[in-house]
Short mmCIF file of C-alpha atoms in Angstrom, two decimals:
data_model
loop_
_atom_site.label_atom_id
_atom_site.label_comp_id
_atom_site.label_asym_id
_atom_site.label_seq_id
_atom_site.Cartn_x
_atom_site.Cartn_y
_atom_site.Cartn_z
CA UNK A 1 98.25 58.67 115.23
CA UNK A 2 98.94 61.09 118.29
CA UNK A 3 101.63 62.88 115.88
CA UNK A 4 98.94 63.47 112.94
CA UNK A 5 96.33 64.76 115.71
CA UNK A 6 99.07 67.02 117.22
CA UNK A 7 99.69 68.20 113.95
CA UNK A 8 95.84 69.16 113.11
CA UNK A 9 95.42 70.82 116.79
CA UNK A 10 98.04 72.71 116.08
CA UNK A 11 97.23 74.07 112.74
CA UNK A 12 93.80 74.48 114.13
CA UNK A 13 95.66 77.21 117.15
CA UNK A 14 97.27 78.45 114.24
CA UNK A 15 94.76 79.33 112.72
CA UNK A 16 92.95 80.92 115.05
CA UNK A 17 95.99 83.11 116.43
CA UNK A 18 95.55 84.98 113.18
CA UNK A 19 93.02 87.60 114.81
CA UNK A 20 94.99 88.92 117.58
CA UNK A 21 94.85 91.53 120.29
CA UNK A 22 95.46 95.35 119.04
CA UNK A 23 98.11 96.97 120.22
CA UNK A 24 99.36 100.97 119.47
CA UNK A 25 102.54 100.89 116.73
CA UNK A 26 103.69 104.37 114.38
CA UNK A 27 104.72 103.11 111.56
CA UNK A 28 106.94 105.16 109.24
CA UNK A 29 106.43 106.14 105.66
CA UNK A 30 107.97 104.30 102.82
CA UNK A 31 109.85 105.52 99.84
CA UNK A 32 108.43 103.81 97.02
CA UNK A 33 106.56 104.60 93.44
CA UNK A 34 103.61 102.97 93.05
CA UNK A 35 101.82 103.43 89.17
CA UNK A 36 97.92 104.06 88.78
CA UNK A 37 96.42 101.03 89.42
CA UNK A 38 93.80 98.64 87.34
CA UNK A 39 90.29 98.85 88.63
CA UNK A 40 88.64 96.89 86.20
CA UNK A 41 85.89 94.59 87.64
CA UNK A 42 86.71 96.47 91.05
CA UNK A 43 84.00 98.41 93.14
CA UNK A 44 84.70 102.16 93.44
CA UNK A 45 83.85 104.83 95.87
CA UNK A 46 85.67 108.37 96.11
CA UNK A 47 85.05 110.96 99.15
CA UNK A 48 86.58 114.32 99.87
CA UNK A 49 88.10 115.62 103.55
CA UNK A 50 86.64 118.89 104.09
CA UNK A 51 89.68 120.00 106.92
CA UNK A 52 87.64 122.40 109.84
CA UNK A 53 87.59 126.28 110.04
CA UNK A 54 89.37 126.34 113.35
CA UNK A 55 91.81 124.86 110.86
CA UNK A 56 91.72 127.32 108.16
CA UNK A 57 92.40 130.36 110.81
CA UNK A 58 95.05 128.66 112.46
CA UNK A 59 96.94 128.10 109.45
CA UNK A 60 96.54 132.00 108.45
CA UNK A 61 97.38 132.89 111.76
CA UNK A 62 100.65 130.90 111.38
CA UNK A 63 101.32 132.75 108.67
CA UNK A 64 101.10 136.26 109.74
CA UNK A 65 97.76 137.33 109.07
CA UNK A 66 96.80 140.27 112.12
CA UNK A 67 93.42 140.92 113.36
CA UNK A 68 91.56 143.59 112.10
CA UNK A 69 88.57 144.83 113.86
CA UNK A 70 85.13 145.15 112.19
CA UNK A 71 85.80 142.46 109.35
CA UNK A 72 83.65 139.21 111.00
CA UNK A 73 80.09 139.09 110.33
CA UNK A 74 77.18 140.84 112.91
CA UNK A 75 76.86 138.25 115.42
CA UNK A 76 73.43 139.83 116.23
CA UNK A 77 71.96 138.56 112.49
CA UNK A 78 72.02 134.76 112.92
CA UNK A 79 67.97 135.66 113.30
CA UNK A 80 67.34 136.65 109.88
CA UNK A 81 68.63 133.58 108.53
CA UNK A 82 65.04 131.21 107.64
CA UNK A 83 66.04 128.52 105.77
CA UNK A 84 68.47 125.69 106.34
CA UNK A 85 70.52 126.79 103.50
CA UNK A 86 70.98 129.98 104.33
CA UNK A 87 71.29 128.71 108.40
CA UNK A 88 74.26 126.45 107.18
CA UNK A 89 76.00 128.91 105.23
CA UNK A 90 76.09 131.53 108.11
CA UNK A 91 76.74 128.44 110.34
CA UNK A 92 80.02 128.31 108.38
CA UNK A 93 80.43 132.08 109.15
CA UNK A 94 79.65 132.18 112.24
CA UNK A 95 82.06 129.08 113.13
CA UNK A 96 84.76 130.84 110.84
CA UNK A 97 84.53 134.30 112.85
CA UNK A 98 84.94 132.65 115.67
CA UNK A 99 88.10 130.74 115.43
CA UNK A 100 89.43 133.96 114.16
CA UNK A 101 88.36 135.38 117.23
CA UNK A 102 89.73 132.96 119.48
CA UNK A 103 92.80 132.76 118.01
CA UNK A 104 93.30 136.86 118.31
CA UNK A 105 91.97 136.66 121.64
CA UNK A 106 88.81 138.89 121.22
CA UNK A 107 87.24 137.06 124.28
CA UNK A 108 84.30 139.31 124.05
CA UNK A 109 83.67 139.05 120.75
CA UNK A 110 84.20 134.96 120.75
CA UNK A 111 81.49 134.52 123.15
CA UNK A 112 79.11 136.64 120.89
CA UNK A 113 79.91 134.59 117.97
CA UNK A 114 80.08 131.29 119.89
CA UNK A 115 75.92 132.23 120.87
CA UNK A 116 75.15 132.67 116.82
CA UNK A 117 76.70 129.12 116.48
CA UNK A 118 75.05 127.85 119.22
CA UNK A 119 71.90 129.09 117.66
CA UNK A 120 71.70 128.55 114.27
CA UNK A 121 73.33 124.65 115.10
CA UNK A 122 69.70 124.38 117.24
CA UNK A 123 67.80 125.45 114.27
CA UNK A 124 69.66 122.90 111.99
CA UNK A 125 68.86 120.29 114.63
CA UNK A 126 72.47 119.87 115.74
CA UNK A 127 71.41 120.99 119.71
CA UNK A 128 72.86 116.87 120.49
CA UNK A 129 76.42 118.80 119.56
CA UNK A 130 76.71 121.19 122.54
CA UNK A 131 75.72 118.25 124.98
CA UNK A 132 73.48 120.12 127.24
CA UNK A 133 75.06 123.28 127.72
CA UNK A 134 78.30 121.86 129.51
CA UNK A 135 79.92 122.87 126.39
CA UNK A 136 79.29 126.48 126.52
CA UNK A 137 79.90 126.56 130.04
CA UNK A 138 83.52 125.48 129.74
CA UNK A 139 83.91 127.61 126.78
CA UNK A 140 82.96 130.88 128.88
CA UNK A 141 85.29 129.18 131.83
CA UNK A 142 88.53 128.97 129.96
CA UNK A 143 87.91 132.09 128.05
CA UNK A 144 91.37 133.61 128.90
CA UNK A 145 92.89 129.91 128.63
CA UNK A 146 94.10 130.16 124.50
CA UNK A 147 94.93 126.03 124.80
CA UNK A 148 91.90 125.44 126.53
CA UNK A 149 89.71 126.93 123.98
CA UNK A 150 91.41 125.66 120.96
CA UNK A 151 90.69 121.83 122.64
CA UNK A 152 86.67 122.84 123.14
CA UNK A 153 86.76 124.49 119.72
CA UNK A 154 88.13 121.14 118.35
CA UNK A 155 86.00 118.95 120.58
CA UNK A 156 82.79 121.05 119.01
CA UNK A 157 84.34 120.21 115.86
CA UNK A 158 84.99 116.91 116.27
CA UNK A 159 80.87 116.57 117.51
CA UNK A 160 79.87 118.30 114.50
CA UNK A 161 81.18 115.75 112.40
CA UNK A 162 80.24 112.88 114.15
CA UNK A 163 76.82 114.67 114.01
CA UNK A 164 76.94 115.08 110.32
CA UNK A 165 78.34 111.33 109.25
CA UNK A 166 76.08 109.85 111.98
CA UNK A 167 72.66 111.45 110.43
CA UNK A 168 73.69 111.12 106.69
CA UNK A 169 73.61 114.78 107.00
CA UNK A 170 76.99 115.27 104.39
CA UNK A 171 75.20 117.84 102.17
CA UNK A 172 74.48 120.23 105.31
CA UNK A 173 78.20 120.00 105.90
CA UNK A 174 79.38 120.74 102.94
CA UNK A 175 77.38 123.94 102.96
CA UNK A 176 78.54 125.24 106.45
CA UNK A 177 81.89 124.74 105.09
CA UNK A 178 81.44 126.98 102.38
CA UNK A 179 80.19 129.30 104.34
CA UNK A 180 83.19 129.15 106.71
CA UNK A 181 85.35 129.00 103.44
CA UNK A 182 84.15 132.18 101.84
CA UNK A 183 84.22 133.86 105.64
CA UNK A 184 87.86 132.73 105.76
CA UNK A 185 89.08 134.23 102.18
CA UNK A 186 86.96 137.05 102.81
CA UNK A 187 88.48 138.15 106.13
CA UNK A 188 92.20 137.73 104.84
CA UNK A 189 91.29 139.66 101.73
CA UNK A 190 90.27 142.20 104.15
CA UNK A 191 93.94 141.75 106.65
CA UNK A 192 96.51 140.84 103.75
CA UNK A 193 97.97 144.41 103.69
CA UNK A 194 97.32 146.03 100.10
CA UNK A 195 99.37 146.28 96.43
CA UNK A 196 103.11 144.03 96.55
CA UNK A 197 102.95 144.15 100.43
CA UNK A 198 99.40 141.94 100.05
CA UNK A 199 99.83 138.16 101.00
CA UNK A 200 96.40 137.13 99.91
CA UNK A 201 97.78 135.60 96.54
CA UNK A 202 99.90 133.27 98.61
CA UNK A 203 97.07 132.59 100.91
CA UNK A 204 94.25 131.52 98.51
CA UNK A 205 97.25 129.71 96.18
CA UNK A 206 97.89 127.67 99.17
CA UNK A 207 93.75 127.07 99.63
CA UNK A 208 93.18 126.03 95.97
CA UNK A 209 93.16 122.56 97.42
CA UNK A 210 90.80 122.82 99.99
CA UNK A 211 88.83 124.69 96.95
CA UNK A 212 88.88 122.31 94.76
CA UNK A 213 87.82 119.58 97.35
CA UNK A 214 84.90 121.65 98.41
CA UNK A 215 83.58 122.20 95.00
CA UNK A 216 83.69 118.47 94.27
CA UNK A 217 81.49 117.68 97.22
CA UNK A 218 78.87 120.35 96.44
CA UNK A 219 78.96 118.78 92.83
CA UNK A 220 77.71 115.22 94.62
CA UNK A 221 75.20 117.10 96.44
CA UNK A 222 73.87 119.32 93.82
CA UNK A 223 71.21 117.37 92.79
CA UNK A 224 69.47 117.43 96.07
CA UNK A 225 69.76 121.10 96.68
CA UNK A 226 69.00 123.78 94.15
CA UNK A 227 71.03 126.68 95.40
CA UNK A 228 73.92 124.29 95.61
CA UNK A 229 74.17 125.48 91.88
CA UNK A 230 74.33 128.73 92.77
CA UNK A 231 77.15 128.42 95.25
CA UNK A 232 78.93 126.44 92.86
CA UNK A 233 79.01 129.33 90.19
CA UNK A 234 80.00 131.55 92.65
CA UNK A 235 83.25 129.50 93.59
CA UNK A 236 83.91 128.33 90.40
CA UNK A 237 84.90 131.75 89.56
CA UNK A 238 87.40 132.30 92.33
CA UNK A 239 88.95 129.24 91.42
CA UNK A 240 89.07 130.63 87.91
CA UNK A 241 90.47 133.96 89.19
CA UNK A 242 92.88 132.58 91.45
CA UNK A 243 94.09 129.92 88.35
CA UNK A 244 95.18 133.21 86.24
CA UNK A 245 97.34 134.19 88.93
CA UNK A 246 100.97 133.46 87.49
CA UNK A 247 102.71 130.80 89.19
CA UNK A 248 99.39 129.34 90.87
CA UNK A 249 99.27 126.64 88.28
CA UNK A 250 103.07 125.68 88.44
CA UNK A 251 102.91 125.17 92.17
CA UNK A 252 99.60 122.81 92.03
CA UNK A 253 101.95 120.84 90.26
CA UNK A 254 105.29 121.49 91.63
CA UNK A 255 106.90 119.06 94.59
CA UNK A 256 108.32 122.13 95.99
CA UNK A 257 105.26 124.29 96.01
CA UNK A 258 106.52 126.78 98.47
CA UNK A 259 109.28 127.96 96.07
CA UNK A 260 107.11 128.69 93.41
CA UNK A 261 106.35 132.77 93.24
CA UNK A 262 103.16 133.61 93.06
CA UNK A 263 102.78 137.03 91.16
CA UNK A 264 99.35 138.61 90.58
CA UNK A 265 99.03 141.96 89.05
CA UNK A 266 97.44 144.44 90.92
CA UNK A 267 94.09 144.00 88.52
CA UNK A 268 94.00 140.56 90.11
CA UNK A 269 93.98 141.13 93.24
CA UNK A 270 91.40 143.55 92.77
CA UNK A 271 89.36 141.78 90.99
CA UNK A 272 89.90 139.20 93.31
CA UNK A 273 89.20 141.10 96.64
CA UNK A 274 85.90 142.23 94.77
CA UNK A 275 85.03 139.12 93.73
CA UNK A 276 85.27 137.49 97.73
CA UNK A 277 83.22 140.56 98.82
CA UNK A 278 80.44 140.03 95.90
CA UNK A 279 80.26 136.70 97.22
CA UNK A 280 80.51 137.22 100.93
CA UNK A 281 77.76 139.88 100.50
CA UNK A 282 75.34 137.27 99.22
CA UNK A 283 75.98 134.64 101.86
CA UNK A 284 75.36 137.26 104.77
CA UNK A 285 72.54 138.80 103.36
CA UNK A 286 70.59 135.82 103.36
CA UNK B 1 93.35 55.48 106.49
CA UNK B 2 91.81 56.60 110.32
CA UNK B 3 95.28 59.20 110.41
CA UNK B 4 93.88 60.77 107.48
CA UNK B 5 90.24 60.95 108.70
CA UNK B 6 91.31 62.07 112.10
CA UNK B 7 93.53 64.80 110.47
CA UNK B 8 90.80 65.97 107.86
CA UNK B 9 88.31 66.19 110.67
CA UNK B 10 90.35 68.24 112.58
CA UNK B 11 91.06 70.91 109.84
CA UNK B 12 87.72 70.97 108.59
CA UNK B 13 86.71 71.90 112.15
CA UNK B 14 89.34 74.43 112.63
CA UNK B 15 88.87 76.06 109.34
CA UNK B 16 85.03 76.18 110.70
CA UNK B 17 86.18 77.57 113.81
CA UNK B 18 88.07 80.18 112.29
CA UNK B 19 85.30 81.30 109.68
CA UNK B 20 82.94 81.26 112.55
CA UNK B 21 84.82 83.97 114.85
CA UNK B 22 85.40 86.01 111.66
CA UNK B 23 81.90 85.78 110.98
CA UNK B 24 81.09 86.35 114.66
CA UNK B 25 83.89 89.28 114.98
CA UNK B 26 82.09 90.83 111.99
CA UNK B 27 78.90 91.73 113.99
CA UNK B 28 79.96 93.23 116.60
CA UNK B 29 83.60 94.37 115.81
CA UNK B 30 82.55 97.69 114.54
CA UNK B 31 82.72 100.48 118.09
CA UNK B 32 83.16 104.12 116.76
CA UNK B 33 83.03 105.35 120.36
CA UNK B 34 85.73 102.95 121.14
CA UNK B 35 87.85 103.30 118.32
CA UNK B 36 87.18 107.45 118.29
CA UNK B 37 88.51 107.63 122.30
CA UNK B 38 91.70 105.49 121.05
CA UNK B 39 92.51 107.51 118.11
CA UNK B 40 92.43 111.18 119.79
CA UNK B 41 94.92 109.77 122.54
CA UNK B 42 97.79 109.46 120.14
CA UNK B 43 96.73 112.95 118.43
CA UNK B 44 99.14 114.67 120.92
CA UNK B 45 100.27 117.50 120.45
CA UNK B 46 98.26 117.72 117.03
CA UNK B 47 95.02 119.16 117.45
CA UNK B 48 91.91 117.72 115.54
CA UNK B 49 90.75 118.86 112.44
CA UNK B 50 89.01 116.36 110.60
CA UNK B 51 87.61 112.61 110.29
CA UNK B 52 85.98 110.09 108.64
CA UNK B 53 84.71 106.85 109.73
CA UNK B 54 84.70 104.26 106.85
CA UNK B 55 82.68 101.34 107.20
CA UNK B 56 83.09 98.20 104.77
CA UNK B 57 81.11 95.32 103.70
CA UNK B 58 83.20 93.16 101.84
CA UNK B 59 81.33 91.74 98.36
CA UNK B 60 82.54 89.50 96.29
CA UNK B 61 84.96 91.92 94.09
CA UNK B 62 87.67 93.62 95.09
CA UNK B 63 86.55 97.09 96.91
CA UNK B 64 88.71 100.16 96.38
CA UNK B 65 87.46 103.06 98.74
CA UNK B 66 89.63 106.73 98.34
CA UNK B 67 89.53 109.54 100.28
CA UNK B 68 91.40 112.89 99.09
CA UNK B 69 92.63 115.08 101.43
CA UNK B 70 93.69 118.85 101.31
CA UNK B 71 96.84 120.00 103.25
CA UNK B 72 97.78 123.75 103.65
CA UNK B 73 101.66 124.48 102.88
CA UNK B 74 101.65 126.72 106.20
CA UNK B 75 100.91 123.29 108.40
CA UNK B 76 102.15 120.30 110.20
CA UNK B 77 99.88 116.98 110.07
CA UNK B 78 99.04 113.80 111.44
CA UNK B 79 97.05 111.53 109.98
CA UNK B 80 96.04 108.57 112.18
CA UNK B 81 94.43 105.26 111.17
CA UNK B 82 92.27 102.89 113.55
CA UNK B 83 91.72 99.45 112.14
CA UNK B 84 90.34 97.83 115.23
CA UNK B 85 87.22 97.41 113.70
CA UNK B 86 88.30 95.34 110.92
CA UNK B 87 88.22 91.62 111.17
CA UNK B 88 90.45 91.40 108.58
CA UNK B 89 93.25 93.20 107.80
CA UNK B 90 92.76 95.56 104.40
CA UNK B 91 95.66 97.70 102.65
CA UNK B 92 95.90 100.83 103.57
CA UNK B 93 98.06 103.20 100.93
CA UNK B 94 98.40 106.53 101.09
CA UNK B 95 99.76 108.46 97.62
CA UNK B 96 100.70 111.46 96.38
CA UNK B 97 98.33 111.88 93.76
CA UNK B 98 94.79 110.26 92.56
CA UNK B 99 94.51 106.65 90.59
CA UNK B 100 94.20 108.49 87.37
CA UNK B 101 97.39 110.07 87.38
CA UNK B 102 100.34 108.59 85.37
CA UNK B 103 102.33 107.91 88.01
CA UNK B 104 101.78 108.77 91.69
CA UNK B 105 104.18 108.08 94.45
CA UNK B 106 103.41 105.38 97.48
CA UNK B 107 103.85 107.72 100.84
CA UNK B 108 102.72 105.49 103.13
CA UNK B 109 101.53 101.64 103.11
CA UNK B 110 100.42 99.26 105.72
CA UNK B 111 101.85 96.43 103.51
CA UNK B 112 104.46 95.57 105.68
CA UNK B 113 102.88 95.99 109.10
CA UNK B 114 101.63 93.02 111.53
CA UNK B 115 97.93 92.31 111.03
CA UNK B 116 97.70 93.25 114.96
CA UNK B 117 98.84 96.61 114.80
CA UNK B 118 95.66 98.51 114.68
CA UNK B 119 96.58 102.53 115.00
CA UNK B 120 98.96 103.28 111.84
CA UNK B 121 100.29 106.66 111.94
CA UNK B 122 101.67 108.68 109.04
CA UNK B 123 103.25 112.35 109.23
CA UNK B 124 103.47 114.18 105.82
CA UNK B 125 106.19 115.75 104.51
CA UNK B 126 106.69 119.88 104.45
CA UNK B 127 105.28 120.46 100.56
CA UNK B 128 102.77 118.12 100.79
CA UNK B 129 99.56 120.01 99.36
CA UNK B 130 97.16 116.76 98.73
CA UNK B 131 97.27 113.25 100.16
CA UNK B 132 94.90 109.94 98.32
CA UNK B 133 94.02 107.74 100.56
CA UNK B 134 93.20 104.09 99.53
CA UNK B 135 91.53 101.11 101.50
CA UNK B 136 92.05 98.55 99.41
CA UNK B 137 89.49 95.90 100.29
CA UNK B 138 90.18 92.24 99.10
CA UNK B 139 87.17 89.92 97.48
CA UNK B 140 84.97 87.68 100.02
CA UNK B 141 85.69 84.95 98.18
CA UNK B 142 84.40 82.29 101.06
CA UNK B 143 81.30 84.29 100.99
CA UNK B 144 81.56 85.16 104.86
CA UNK B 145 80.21 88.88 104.76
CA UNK B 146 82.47 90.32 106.62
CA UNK B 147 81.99 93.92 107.80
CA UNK B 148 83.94 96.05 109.55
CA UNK B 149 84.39 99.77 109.97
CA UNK B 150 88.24 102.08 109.96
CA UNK B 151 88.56 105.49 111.73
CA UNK B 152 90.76 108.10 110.11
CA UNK B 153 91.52 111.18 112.02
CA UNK B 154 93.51 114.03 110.55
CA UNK B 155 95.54 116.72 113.02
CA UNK B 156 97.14 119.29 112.61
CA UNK B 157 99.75 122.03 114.01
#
């Protein structure tokens, strides 16, 4: 009799040890092949990762892109922007020019383009994002401190998107991240260097992910927002540009993408370059 | 006859017990701000980019919940997983391409790891240009609605 109700008690603490304390483990990836799996009679849902501009400039920093004065947007015209489409889009270029600021240490300029974000995120109703000021404060603080920035820069960030998922507000961010997308393409078609010597092939090869992301967010958002459509047209051709460039294709599929040559004829890049400015043009002008 | 009656009392309590504190767990298990503060402390040295907080109701079917994620060539990333708001564990697999595709390759699974390890961390390869995440949620088949929420950060250098 004891031994059976020993038994049951201590099934019963078994039992309940299954949800236990958390503790911090890195676990290490596996090398296994996995096939599609069946989803019949299963519940779906698909989102997208959008990554940051901060990102974006970093990674074309990395690899080799120079700063070229007088490419980055007025600072001065975040007033003429009126409606929250066209306040998101310039959000995005505002936020783009300046992590490419900060990361070329234009302190001047940075603090110029750090008062356009500042604005235009108050207009949008994002003010909760700079916390009172203390933001800005430290930003102008550690203005000469490169690591220092980069953290508040990815602490705005990281706001932002708290800001976005926590007010069901995924279609505004969607747009300011086009608008920091075409900012970012636009600048390095602008700093690439010219004919053979011009890395911007490489560069947008490398973004046709992030592209292709991006457009399949705005495409979930397009019903809400008629100039969605709009934007989408205009991307849509870039992708198709870039997709003509030989070798971009191969190394989308490739599992060693970075030996894959991209070669684009010098009527591609052109037509290219004038394609990112055509586009650029009609995000700025509002 | 009274072992039996004593032992079935027992279970039926504990298996009550046990369905209780998930249930209970499930209402309040959910803290972003916790889970957020957690997560960026084993970011080091990778800087934030991106991050998504997922939260989950389990239904009766099977719940499959993907996230695609771009990677540039020209980067280093960390991608960072906090499950402390989950009652209950739910697979975690990270592939190389999307369910469609013929055949995609498993980079990283939770499969193995203890139910109590609630920050999974994967690194991904040099050439990695895309990565799938899947939560794979099981069915509620006791009907116990849990909920819970997972945090997934992505850094980068």
């Amino acid at each position: 009799m004891k031994r059976t109700g020993l038994l049951a008690f201590a099934f019963a603490i078994a039992l309940w040890s299954c949800s236990g304390d958390s503790t911090d483990v890195t676990t290490t990836p596996i090398d296994s092949t996995g096939t599609g799996d069946d989803t019949s009679g299963m519940m779906d849902e698909q989102s997208y990762l959008l990554p940051s501009p901060l990102q974006i400039a970093y990674i074309f920093k990395k690899s080799g892109l120079k700063y070229v004065s007088g490419t980055t947007h007025d600072p001065k015209n975040e007033t003429a922007y009126s409606t929250s489409f066209t306040q998101s889009l310039n959000l995005g270029v505002y936020s783009s020019d300046l992590a490419y600021c900060v990361l070329n240490k234009q302190n001047n300029e940075a603090r110029n383009y750090m008062n356009s974000v500042k604005s235009l995120s108050d207009k949008l109703g994002m003010s909760t994002v700079f916390d009172s000021e203390s933001l800005l404060k430290r930003f102008d603080a550690n203005l000469n401190n490169e690591d220092s920035i980069m953290f508040i820069l990815s602490e705005l960030q990281s706001k932002s998107d708290e800001f976005f998922a926590d007010n069901n507000r995924q279609m505004t961010a969607a747009i300011v991240f086009s608008g920091a997308w075409i900012e970012s393409m636009f600048i390095a078609s602008k700093v690439s260097g010219k004919g053979k010597e011009s890395k911007l092939a490489n560069q947008l090869a490398d973004q046709m992910s992030i592209l292709e992301n991006l457009m399949k967010e705005l495409k979930r958002h397009e019903a809400n927002d008629s100039n969605i459509s709009g934007l989408l047209t205009q991307l849509t051709s870039v992708h198709e540009i870039i997709s003509a460039i030989p070798g971009v294709k191969e190394m989308m599929e490739s599992d060693t993408p970075s030996e894959v040559k991209i070669e684009p004829s010098a009527e591609q890049l052109t037509s290219l370059t004038s394609k990112l400015d055509e586009i650029r043009q009609s995000v700025v002008k509002g | 006859m009274k072992k039996h009656i004593l032992f079935l009392s027992v279970l039926v309590l504990a298996i009550g017990f046990t369905a209780f504190k998930v249930a209970q767990k499930a209402k309040d298990i959910c803290n972003p701000v916790e889970m957020k503060k957690k997560t960026k402390s084993s970011m080091d040295p990778f800087k934030y980019d991106s991050a998504k907080l997922t939260r989950l109701n389990w239904t009766k079917k099977p719940m499959k919940v993907s996230t695609e994620i771009p990677l540039s060539l020209f980067g280093k990333y960390k991608l960072i997983f906090n499950t402390e708001g989950m009652p209950k564990k739910i697979g975690i697999n990270v592939y190389s391409k999307d369910r469609d595709a013929k055949k995609r390759d498993l980079l990283f699974s939770n499969k193995d790891s203890l139910e109590s390890n609630t920050t999974l961390i994967y690194n991904p390869t040099k050439h990695t240009r895309k990565v799938f995440v899947d939560y794979d949620v099981p069915p509620d088949t006791l009907g116990l609605k849990i909920k819970g929420c997972v945090y997934m950060v992505l850094g980068y250098d």
